[in-house]
């Protein structure tokens, strides 16, 4: 990753851009492939581990235009096929190269409501960028056109231009739609359904809107101001936002339809109960789910020690269990909250880690220590029930398992103890049981996820679902994609009613 | 949808550190059942979310009644609020409602502030046709709450205080044991109060084979089944108080583990209580330095 300053990166890009402009932007494919991939300027690792400011600083105008000039403008657009919401990638990248940022963002917004979010947190390297011809020609997916960074660039550019335009809303249809939850799937449904003139109410259990984008993904990866801006856009469109309202308990889903007259309900309640390892010592003081640790730090603002009423453990030596993006977020949050040592314990190797390469690199740069092919066997505690250490077992990789990844196999007698005072378990989530417990007739699978068709239709009439409550733990963009399709189905149903 | 502003409609001090408030929360009032609780917060930006049980509700008025003890940062802030003030957030009703049925004789044991959540549960068991005995425990007579309210419907009420200033000078487990020894034995016992009291109630009824339900109040953040902070070990399995509880089989709860988890934030709480947080502590230290000059 880059340790080059933003100024230096910009200077280099300026020079390249001058050459491109001198040719009127008309380049041969070989010339485009020769343009160096633009590095993302980042906050210095030594500094950023002590603050919660965003790590990736974003491209300059010159960098964005140079990066966009690397695009070969393929006729068959393999990148678009790789995008869950089919963004017109080739065309918006072309607009950026041509210095027409307004056109670029308008093209994106036809398909995506949350480009500033997706540009930051989408796993582009396994979606659009995985199939990019530039990356394939250079035989390195990391050298693909940086589509995500470009998406972020134009979304940020738009936000910085005074007021982003409020999407147009059709005249009132007289139909009412309830949206349960306010994460990425729900926000997309709210916007798309509201645009058709329906009366939309979003119900959120927390006191703030944004779901996992607020309580889960940390500020240093996704600034909360970006999420609030999206929520404010919905408010400006006339979407009603009701906080502190837990559908299933404050009011049942059926009552929303029968008593409150909602003509359709979208359920986007997200992932639920955190998984634990089911090992000895897991209920000791100092063991947290990543959900709890991150919610305390992010939503409840525990990182502002002394101002926030919500306490967070004074962690000095922290073990994080897991290898996904949430594990990286927890490890890097622990550093920022003042931990001296943070160990990331994962039972396979870096190659099998589900976390994004970029997040793993950032975590390493900041000082997170990776213990690969290790797994927790039990957590040790003192007489007060506080964590004192974690006993781990070493593993080696065996034959591929059902997931296609080589299965870790424990090495007998390889136990060792890491002295830690805090353990954060980040091995995934089950599903939230609340809607299931309180909504007779709604069909769930054996994992507790809502069963629905491609358009998000559930087993109950007028009830739709999407996001992690359907997918299990997935990504923002997949949730958005489901929201889009469910919104289309809701609009279609209401237009015929 | 009805507007909800979480206004404080009334406030009464029940004892030195115990307060009763009626809060405007029409949806919760309409939906709440005995055994359920709420999460509340007093500050939109920096407040913490604390679980409190619902002592009563008035559907017509759209209000719920909470009873709380001033013990930590947020309850101290809450106690300082007055009629007309608004809470930042109230979420509920949370948790599984009590499974109320006619079983015969029910003994309800409430300790200290635990009498507040016990009140609606006891009332519901009486209404279901049970013979109802209530044992109310407190350190002294000033800390006995809701005695008159409970006497209004219970078949028998026994008050116990540590110092004998009201009722019997005894722990609640003494009369509980006596009822277990009498024929006919109680068909069900319910204990709500400090974890140590619930633990000893479990040990008291265990030899007699009297079932015991306890209602747990653990540390929570979201209260909706997302954070897992509220987990307890019940019968060797990890359970989540917010969605699996708050009521569990008292004979299976690992109270020792639960009590340790409840102490998790004691150092931070003491710091907050000492001066409203580190920030203020530092400011006060600086101010002191200046004064000395």
mmCIF file of C-alpha atoms in Angstrom, chain A residues 154-482:
data_model
loop_
_atom_site.group_PDB
_atom_site.id
_atom_site.type_symbol
_atom_site.label_atom_id
_atom_site.label_comp_id
_atom_site.label_asym_id
_atom_site.label_seq_id
_atom_site.Cartn_x
_atom_site.Cartn_y
_atom_site.Cartn_z
ATOM 1 C CA UNK A 154 -17.694 11.288 -8.146
ATOM 2 C CA UNK A 155 -20.032 10.622 -5.206
ATOM 3 C CA UNK A 156 -17.817 12.739 -2.942
ATOM 4 C CA UNK A 157 -17.483 15.352 -5.662
ATOM 5 C CA UNK A 158 -21.271 15.647 -5.834
ATOM 6 C CA UNK A 159 -21.646 15.913 -2.048
ATOM 7 C CA UNK A 160 -19.101 18.708 -1.993
ATOM 8 C CA UNK A 161 -20.989 20.644 -4.704
ATOM 9 C CA UNK A 162 -23.498 22.526 -2.573
ATOM 10 C CA UNK A 163 -26.736 20.547 -2.388
ATOM 11 C CA UNK A 164 -27.086 17.251 -4.188
ATOM 12 C CA UNK A 165 -30.389 17.321 -6.110
ATOM 13 C CA UNK A 166 -33.313 15.671 -4.301
ATOM 14 C CA UNK A 167 -34.741 12.900 -6.500
ATOM 15 C CA UNK A 168 -38.119 13.692 -8.015
ATOM 16 C CA UNK A 169 -41.204 12.216 -6.355
ATOM 17 C CA UNK A 170 -44.375 11.440 -8.321
ATOM 18 C CA UNK A 171 -47.758 12.780 -7.121
ATOM 19 C CA UNK A 172 -49.260 11.024 -4.082
ATOM 20 C CA UNK A 173 -50.612 7.583 -4.951
ATOM 21 C CA UNK A 174 -52.568 7.170 -1.721
ATOM 22 C CA UNK A 175 -50.694 3.916 -0.970
ATOM 23 C CA UNK A 176 -48.720 3.333 2.223
ATOM 24 C CA UNK A 177 -45.537 1.270 2.516
ATOM 25 C CA UNK A 178 -43.723 0.317 5.728
ATOM 26 C CA UNK A 179 -39.978 -0.357 5.662
ATOM 27 C CA UNK A 180 -38.630 -2.272 8.642
ATOM 28 C CA UNK A 181 -35.026 -1.430 9.468
ATOM 29 C CA UNK A 182 -32.836 1.304 7.984
ATOM 30 C CA UNK A 183 -29.780 -0.486 6.632
ATOM 31 C CA UNK A 184 -28.730 -0.473 2.974
ATOM 32 C CA UNK A 185 -31.573 -2.681 1.678
ATOM 33 C CA UNK A 186 -34.210 -0.652 3.511
ATOM 34 C CA UNK A 187 -32.890 2.757 2.463
ATOM 35 C CA UNK A 188 -32.933 1.693 -1.187
ATOM 36 C CA UNK A 189 -36.498 0.399 -0.917
ATOM 37 C CA UNK A 190 -37.595 3.611 0.815
ATOM 38 C CA UNK A 191 -36.146 5.755 -1.966
ATOM 39 C CA UNK A 192 -37.362 3.663 -4.897
ATOM 40 C CA UNK A 193 -40.886 3.257 -3.523
ATOM 41 C CA UNK A 194 -41.166 6.906 -2.495
ATOM 42 C CA UNK A 195 -40.172 8.016 -6.009
ATOM 43 C CA UNK A 196 -43.369 6.388 -7.295
ATOM 44 C CA UNK A 197 -45.416 8.663 -5.048
ATOM 45 C CA UNK A 198 -46.186 6.158 -2.295
ATOM 46 C CA UNK A 199 -46.269 7.219 1.347
ATOM 47 C CA UNK A 200 -43.217 5.548 2.953
ATOM 48 C CA UNK A 201 -42.485 5.087 6.661
ATOM 49 C CA UNK A 202 -39.172 3.637 7.871
ATOM 50 C CA UNK A 203 -39.168 1.977 11.309
ATOM 51 C CA UNK A 204 -35.816 1.656 13.090
ATOM 52 C CA UNK A 205 -35.141 0.038 16.483
ATOM 53 C CA UNK A 206 -32.106 2.190 17.233
ATOM 54 C CA UNK A 207 -32.233 5.924 17.847
ATOM 55 C CA UNK A 208 -30.352 6.661 14.614
ATOM 56 C CA UNK A 209 -30.832 5.559 11.003
ATOM 57 C CA UNK A 210 -28.374 3.632 8.844
ATOM 58 C CA UNK A 211 -28.296 0.147 10.352
ATOM 59 C CA UNK A 212 -25.015 -1.693 9.928
ATOM 60 C CA UNK A 213 -23.504 1.304 8.126
ATOM 61 C CA UNK A 214 -23.772 3.134 11.451
ATOM 62 C CA UNK A 215 -23.326 0.575 14.221
ATOM 63 C CA UNK A 216 -21.065 -1.844 12.377
ATOM 64 C CA UNK A 217 -18.760 -0.286 9.804
ATOM 65 C CA UNK A 218 -16.357 2.063 11.621
ATOM 66 C CA UNK A 219 -15.931 5.775 10.960
ATOM 67 C CA UNK A 220 -12.380 5.270 9.649
ATOM 68 C CA UNK A 221 -13.778 3.159 6.800
ATOM 69 C CA UNK A 222 -17.136 4.843 6.244
ATOM 70 C CA UNK A 223 -17.619 8.307 7.761
ATOM 71 C CA UNK A 224 -21.017 8.599 9.435
ATOM 72 C CA UNK A 225 -21.629 11.976 7.783
ATOM 73 C CA UNK A 226 -21.980 10.134 4.457
ATOM 74 C CA UNK A 227 -24.686 7.863 5.854
ATOM 75 C CA UNK A 228 -26.525 10.792 7.469
ATOM 76 C CA UNK A 229 -26.450 12.678 4.165
ATOM 77 C CA UNK A 230 -28.213 9.746 2.481
ATOM 78 C CA UNK A 231 -30.795 9.594 5.271
ATOM 79 C CA UNK A 232 -31.401 13.343 4.991
ATOM 80 C CA UNK A 233 -32.009 12.939 1.252
ATOM 81 C CA UNK A 234 -34.771 10.451 2.061
ATOM 82 C CA UNK A 235 -36.266 12.889 4.556
ATOM 83 C CA UNK A 236 -36.185 15.630 1.921
ATOM 84 C CA UNK A 237 -38.065 13.270 -0.414
ATOM 85 C CA UNK A 238 -40.807 13.043 2.197
ATOM 86 C CA UNK A 239 -39.983 9.633 3.646
ATOM 87 C CA UNK A 240 -41.148 9.404 7.272
ATOM 88 C CA UNK A 241 -38.486 8.107 9.643
ATOM 89 C CA UNK A 242 -39.543 6.660 12.998
ATOM 90 C CA UNK A 243 -36.747 5.712 15.440
ATOM 91 C CA UNK A 244 -37.038 3.544 18.598
ATOM 92 C CA UNK A 245 -39.678 1.353 17.005
ATOM 93 C CA UNK A 246 -39.140 -2.397 17.001
ATOM 94 C CA UNK A 247 -41.495 -4.066 14.564
ATOM 95 C CA UNK A 248 -42.503 -7.372 16.101
ATOM 96 C CA UNK A 249 -42.576 -5.900 19.595
ATOM 97 C CA UNK A 250 -43.660 -2.250 19.501
ATOM 98 C CA UNK A 251 -46.187 -3.327 16.881
ATOM 99 C CA UNK A 252 -46.464 -6.629 15.063
ATOM 100 C CA UNK A 253 -45.923 -6.817 11.349
ATOM 101 C CA UNK A 254 -49.511 -8.001 10.886
ATOM 102 C CA UNK A 255 -50.828 -4.993 12.860
ATOM 103 C CA UNK A 256 -48.942 -2.620 10.578
ATOM 104 C CA UNK A 257 -51.064 -3.958 7.727
ATOM 105 C CA UNK A 258 -54.341 -4.657 9.527
ATOM 106 C CA UNK A 259 -54.528 -1.730 11.950
ATOM 107 C CA UNK A 260 -52.269 0.940 10.479
ATOM 108 C CA UNK A 261 -53.299 0.404 6.874
ATOM 109 C CA UNK A 262 -49.949 -0.252 5.256
ATOM 110 C CA UNK A 263 -50.448 -1.684 1.771
ATOM 111 C CA UNK A 264 -47.020 -3.343 1.697
ATOM 112 C CA UNK A 265 -44.201 -4.059 4.143
ATOM 113 C CA UNK A 266 -40.524 -4.543 3.397
ATOM 114 C CA UNK A 267 -38.532 -6.433 6.040
ATOM 115 C CA UNK A 268 -34.854 -5.498 6.083
ATOM 116 C CA UNK A 269 -33.982 -6.295 9.666
ATOM 117 C CA UNK A 270 -30.447 -7.460 8.975
ATOM 118 C CA UNK A 271 -28.225 -10.029 10.585
ATOM 119 C CA UNK A 272 -28.935 -11.147 14.102
ATOM 120 C CA UNK A 273 -27.530 -12.995 17.029
ATOM 121 C CA UNK A 274 -23.758 -13.197 16.942
ATOM 122 C CA UNK A 275 -22.187 -16.647 16.671
ATOM 123 C CA UNK A 276 -19.808 -17.690 19.406
ATOM 124 C CA UNK A 277 -17.215 -20.460 19.309
ATOM 125 C CA UNK A 278 -18.895 -22.543 22.027
ATOM 126 C CA UNK A 279 -15.601 -22.952 23.852
ATOM 127 C CA UNK A 280 -14.773 -22.807 27.534
ATOM 128 C CA UNK A 281 -14.520 -19.316 29.003
ATOM 129 C CA UNK A 282 -16.607 -17.557 26.389
ATOM 130 C CA UNK A 283 -18.874 -15.847 28.910
ATOM 131 C CA UNK A 284 -15.964 -14.411 30.909
ATOM 132 C CA UNK A 285 -15.790 -10.667 31.431
ATOM 133 C CA UNK A 286 -13.768 -9.264 28.545
ATOM 134 C CA UNK A 287 -15.214 -11.490 25.826
ATOM 135 C CA UNK A 288 -17.348 -9.603 23.305
ATOM 136 C CA UNK A 289 -19.062 -10.292 20.058
ATOM 137 C CA UNK A 290 -17.742 -8.016 17.339
ATOM 138 C CA UNK A 291 -21.305 -6.686 17.086
ATOM 139 C CA UNK A 292 -21.230 -5.523 20.693
ATOM 140 C CA UNK A 293 -17.699 -4.145 20.574
ATOM 141 C CA UNK A 294 -18.304 -2.237 17.338
ATOM 142 C CA UNK A 295 -21.747 -0.960 18.399
ATOM 143 C CA UNK A 296 -20.331 0.408 21.617
ATOM 144 C CA UNK A 297 -17.486 2.066 19.740
ATOM 145 C CA UNK A 298 -19.395 3.337 16.697
ATOM 146 C CA UNK A 299 -23.074 3.990 17.325
ATOM 147 C CA UNK A 300 -22.753 4.659 21.053
ATOM 148 C CA UNK A 301 -19.564 6.679 20.457
ATOM 149 C CA UNK A 302 -17.584 5.007 23.228
ATOM 150 C CA UNK A 303 -14.398 6.078 21.451
ATOM 151 C CA UNK A 304 -15.140 9.550 22.765
ATOM 152 C CA UNK A 305 -14.183 8.485 26.255
ATOM 153 C CA UNK A 306 -15.411 10.889 28.902
ATOM 154 C CA UNK A 307 -18.278 12.162 26.745
ATOM 155 C CA UNK A 308 -20.116 8.969 25.904
ATOM 156 C CA UNK A 309 -22.101 7.405 28.727
ATOM 157 C CA UNK A 310 -21.674 3.960 27.172
ATOM 158 C CA UNK A 311 -18.553 2.363 28.607
ATOM 159 C CA UNK A 312 -16.095 0.248 26.668
ATOM 160 C CA UNK A 313 -13.523 -2.096 28.115
ATOM 161 C CA UNK A 314 -10.010 -0.684 28.708
ATOM 162 C CA UNK A 315 -8.341 -3.250 26.493
ATOM 163 C CA UNK A 316 -4.553 -3.545 26.474
ATOM 164 C CA UNK A 317 -3.954 -6.897 24.796
ATOM 165 C CA UNK A 318 -6.718 -7.978 22.480
ATOM 166 C CA UNK A 319 -7.342 -11.198 20.569
ATOM 167 C CA UNK A 320 -9.781 -10.986 17.645
ATOM 168 C CA UNK A 321 -11.116 -14.304 16.382
ATOM 169 C CA UNK A 322 -12.053 -14.455 12.704
ATOM 170 C CA UNK A 323 -10.818 -13.478 9.259
ATOM 171 C CA UNK A 324 -13.589 -11.409 7.707
ATOM 172 C CA UNK A 325 -14.051 -7.672 7.252
ATOM 173 C CA UNK A 326 -15.798 -7.445 10.620
ATOM 174 C CA UNK A 327 -12.750 -9.012 12.311
ATOM 175 C CA UNK A 328 -10.521 -6.397 10.635
ATOM 176 C CA UNK A 329 -12.878 -3.621 11.732
ATOM 177 C CA UNK A 330 -12.836 -4.870 15.329
ATOM 178 C CA UNK A 331 -9.040 -5.258 15.423
ATOM 179 C CA UNK A 332 -8.441 -1.803 13.977
ATOM 180 C CA UNK A 333 -11.040 -0.256 16.302
ATOM 181 C CA UNK A 334 -9.268 -1.822 19.297
ATOM 182 C CA UNK A 335 -6.015 -0.162 18.209
ATOM 183 C CA UNK A 336 -7.741 3.177 17.946
ATOM 184 C CA UNK A 337 -9.229 2.763 21.401
ATOM 185 C CA UNK A 338 -5.718 2.482 22.792
ATOM 186 C CA UNK A 339 -4.864 -1.228 22.843
ATOM 187 C CA UNK A 340 -1.120 -1.921 22.967
ATOM 188 C CA UNK A 341 -1.213 -5.271 21.193
ATOM 189 C CA UNK A 342 -3.912 -6.648 18.898
ATOM 190 C CA UNK A 343 -3.705 -10.237 17.660
ATOM 191 C CA UNK A 344 -5.862 -11.524 14.859
ATOM 192 C CA UNK A 345 -6.372 -15.261 15.135
ATOM 193 C CA UNK A 346 -7.537 -17.136 12.037
ATOM 194 C CA UNK A 347 -7.601 -20.853 11.488
ATOM 195 C CA UNK A 348 -6.692 -20.843 7.810
ATOM 196 C CA UNK A 349 -4.094 -18.785 5.943
ATOM 197 C CA UNK A 350 -4.218 -15.227 4.604
ATOM 198 C CA UNK A 351 -5.149 -16.656 1.195
ATOM 199 C CA UNK A 352 -8.443 -18.073 2.489
ATOM 200 C CA UNK A 353 -9.387 -14.980 4.487
ATOM 201 C CA UNK A 354 -12.782 -13.630 3.476
ATOM 202 C CA UNK A 355 -11.713 -10.070 4.337
ATOM 203 C CA UNK A 356 -10.842 -7.680 1.534
ATOM 204 C CA UNK A 357 -7.131 -7.584 0.737
ATOM 205 C CA UNK A 358 -7.129 -3.832 1.225
ATOM 206 C CA UNK A 359 -8.540 -4.157 4.765
ATOM 207 C CA UNK A 360 -5.999 -6.850 5.659
ATOM 208 C CA UNK A 361 -3.158 -4.659 4.373
ATOM 209 C CA UNK A 362 -4.442 -1.651 6.289
ATOM 210 C CA UNK A 363 -4.701 -3.690 9.476
ATOM 211 C CA UNK A 364 -1.122 -4.958 9.068
ATOM 212 C CA UNK A 365 0.220 -1.479 8.390
ATOM 213 C CA UNK A 366 -1.443 -0.223 11.543
ATOM 214 C CA UNK A 367 0.179 -2.908 13.650
ATOM 215 C CA UNK A 368 -2.398 -5.682 13.995
ATOM 216 C CA UNK A 369 -0.431 -8.923 14.482
ATOM 217 C CA UNK A 370 -1.692 -11.825 12.399
ATOM 218 C CA UNK A 371 -1.649 -15.329 13.811
ATOM 219 C CA UNK A 372 -2.541 -17.558 10.882
ATOM 220 C CA UNK A 373 -3.391 -21.272 11.161
ATOM 221 C CA UNK A 374 -4.274 -20.780 14.817
ATOM 222 C CA UNK A 375 -7.588 -21.188 16.543
ATOM 223 C CA UNK A 376 -8.896 -20.560 20.032
ATOM 224 C CA UNK A 377 -9.298 -23.661 22.154
ATOM 225 C CA UNK A 378 -10.429 -22.030 25.378
ATOM 226 C CA UNK A 379 -10.385 -18.666 27.091
ATOM 227 C CA UNK A 380 -8.677 -18.424 30.470
ATOM 228 C CA UNK A 381 -9.864 -16.224 33.331
ATOM 229 C CA UNK A 382 -9.025 -15.184 36.875
ATOM 230 C CA UNK A 383 -11.094 -15.481 40.045
ATOM 231 C CA UNK A 384 -13.087 -12.348 39.221
ATOM 232 C CA UNK A 385 -14.094 -13.979 35.967
ATOM 233 C CA UNK A 386 -11.962 -11.635 33.874
ATOM 234 C CA UNK A 387 -10.063 -12.785 30.806
ATOM 235 C CA UNK A 388 -6.342 -13.414 31.359
ATOM 236 C CA UNK A 389 -5.399 -15.305 28.242
ATOM 237 C CA UNK A 390 -6.427 -17.394 25.305
ATOM 238 C CA UNK A 391 -5.235 -20.913 24.682
ATOM 239 C CA UNK A 392 -4.753 -21.576 20.992
ATOM 240 C CA UNK A 393 -4.106 -24.612 18.888
ATOM 241 C CA UNK A 394 -1.992 -24.670 15.705
ATOM 242 C CA UNK A 395 -3.488 -25.904 12.454
ATOM 243 C CA UNK A 396 -2.311 -27.022 9.018
ATOM 244 C CA UNK A 397 -4.247 -27.058 5.765
ATOM 245 C CA UNK A 398 -5.679 -30.372 4.617
ATOM 246 C CA UNK A 399 -7.986 -31.357 1.752
ATOM 247 C CA UNK A 400 -10.524 -28.875 0.341
ATOM 248 C CA UNK A 401 -13.835 -28.822 2.240
ATOM 249 C CA UNK A 402 -17.406 -28.088 1.156
ATOM 250 C CA UNK A 403 -16.562 -24.393 0.703
ATOM 251 C CA UNK A 404 -13.802 -25.333 -1.730
ATOM 252 C CA UNK A 405 -11.171 -23.955 0.625
ATOM 253 C CA UNK A 406 -8.566 -26.271 2.121
ATOM 254 C CA UNK A 407 -9.849 -27.356 5.513
ATOM 255 C CA UNK A 408 -7.762 -26.511 8.559
ATOM 256 C CA UNK A 409 -6.678 -29.562 10.538
ATOM 257 C CA UNK A 410 -5.590 -29.248 14.185
ATOM 258 C CA UNK A 411 -2.043 -30.317 15.088
ATOM 259 C CA UNK A 412 -2.225 -32.423 18.239
ATOM 260 C CA UNK A 413 -0.274 -31.111 21.237
ATOM 261 C CA UNK A 414 0.413 -27.706 19.648
ATOM 262 C CA UNK A 415 -1.373 -25.659 22.329
ATOM 263 C CA UNK A 416 0.086 -22.328 23.423
ATOM 264 C CA UNK A 417 -1.239 -19.418 25.477
ATOM 265 C CA UNK A 418 -1.417 -15.785 24.421
ATOM 266 C CA UNK A 419 -1.829 -13.470 27.422
ATOM 267 C CA UNK A 420 -4.740 -11.124 26.619
ATOM 268 C CA UNK A 421 -7.338 -9.184 28.608
ATOM 269 C CA UNK A 422 -9.943 -8.915 25.851
ATOM 270 C CA UNK A 423 -11.296 -11.339 23.279
ATOM 271 C CA UNK A 424 -13.513 -10.223 20.399
ATOM 272 C CA UNK A 425 -15.380 -12.961 18.578
ATOM 273 C CA UNK A 426 -15.970 -12.092 14.909
ATOM 274 C CA UNK A 427 -17.042 -15.360 13.326
ATOM 275 C CA UNK A 428 -20.370 -14.266 11.887
ATOM 276 C CA UNK A 429 -24.021 -13.899 12.786
ATOM 277 C CA UNK A 430 -27.121 -16.015 12.875
ATOM 278 C CA UNK A 431 -30.476 -14.484 12.082
ATOM 279 C CA UNK A 432 -32.585 -12.288 14.309
ATOM 280 C CA UNK A 433 -35.420 -14.357 15.790
ATOM 281 C CA UNK A 434 -37.829 -11.490 16.513
ATOM 282 C CA UNK A 435 -39.861 -11.267 13.321
ATOM 283 C CA UNK A 436 -40.037 -15.063 13.220
ATOM 284 C CA UNK A 437 -41.275 -15.240 16.819
ATOM 285 C CA UNK A 438 -43.950 -12.619 16.230
ATOM 286 C CA UNK A 439 -45.128 -13.163 12.636
ATOM 287 C CA UNK A 440 -47.153 -16.340 12.142
ATOM 288 C CA UNK A 441 -47.342 -17.444 8.522
ATOM 289 C CA UNK A 442 -44.038 -15.945 7.444
ATOM 290 C CA UNK A 443 -41.799 -18.715 6.154
ATOM 291 C CA UNK A 444 -38.186 -19.040 7.307
ATOM 292 C CA UNK A 445 -35.487 -21.535 6.333
ATOM 293 C CA UNK A 446 -33.684 -23.673 8.879
ATOM 294 C CA UNK A 447 -30.999 -21.040 9.358
ATOM 295 C CA UNK A 448 -33.725 -18.566 10.332
ATOM 296 C CA UNK A 449 -33.565 -16.495 7.144
ATOM 297 C CA UNK A 450 -36.769 -15.355 5.454
ATOM 298 C CA UNK A 451 -37.639 -17.412 2.390
ATOM 299 C CA UNK A 452 -38.469 -15.279 -0.645
ATOM 300 C CA UNK A 453 -38.384 -15.308 -4.432
ATOM 301 C CA UNK A 454 -36.076 -13.254 -6.661
ATOM 302 C CA UNK A 455 -38.279 -10.196 -6.269
ATOM 303 C CA UNK A 456 -38.248 -10.427 -2.483
ATOM 304 C CA UNK A 457 -41.827 -11.766 -2.216
ATOM 305 C CA UNK A 458 -42.289 -13.775 0.983
ATOM 306 C CA UNK A 459 -44.862 -16.412 1.912
ATOM 307 C CA UNK A 460 -47.132 -13.646 3.290
ATOM 308 C CA UNK A 461 -49.131 -11.494 0.904
ATOM 309 C CA UNK A 462 -47.916 -7.871 0.702
ATOM 310 C CA UNK A 463 -44.751 -8.695 2.687
ATOM 311 C CA UNK A 464 -41.339 -8.444 1.017
ATOM 312 C CA UNK A 465 -37.852 -8.970 2.392
ATOM 313 C CA UNK A 466 -34.207 -8.391 1.518
ATOM 314 C CA UNK A 467 -30.690 -7.886 2.817
ATOM 315 C CA UNK A 468 -29.032 -9.990 5.510
ATOM 316 C CA UNK A 469 -32.330 -11.300 6.952
ATOM 317 C CA UNK A 470 -32.655 -13.140 3.623
ATOM 318 C CA UNK A 471 -28.990 -13.624 2.644
ATOM 319 C CA UNK A 472 -27.345 -14.291 5.997
ATOM 320 C CA UNK A 473 -24.321 -12.068 6.536
ATOM 321 C CA UNK A 474 -23.537 -10.540 3.132
ATOM 322 C CA UNK A 475 -22.494 -7.174 1.756
ATOM 323 C CA UNK A 476 -23.955 -3.688 1.415
ATOM 324 C CA UNK A 477 -24.148 -3.991 -2.365
ATOM 325 C CA UNK A 478 -25.945 -7.354 -2.336
ATOM 326 C CA UNK A 479 -28.426 -5.922 0.168
ATOM 327 C CA UNK A 480 -28.909 -2.924 -2.106
ATOM 328 C CA UNK A 481 -29.446 -5.156 -5.105
ATOM 329 C CA UNK A 482 -32.153 -7.050 -3.246
#
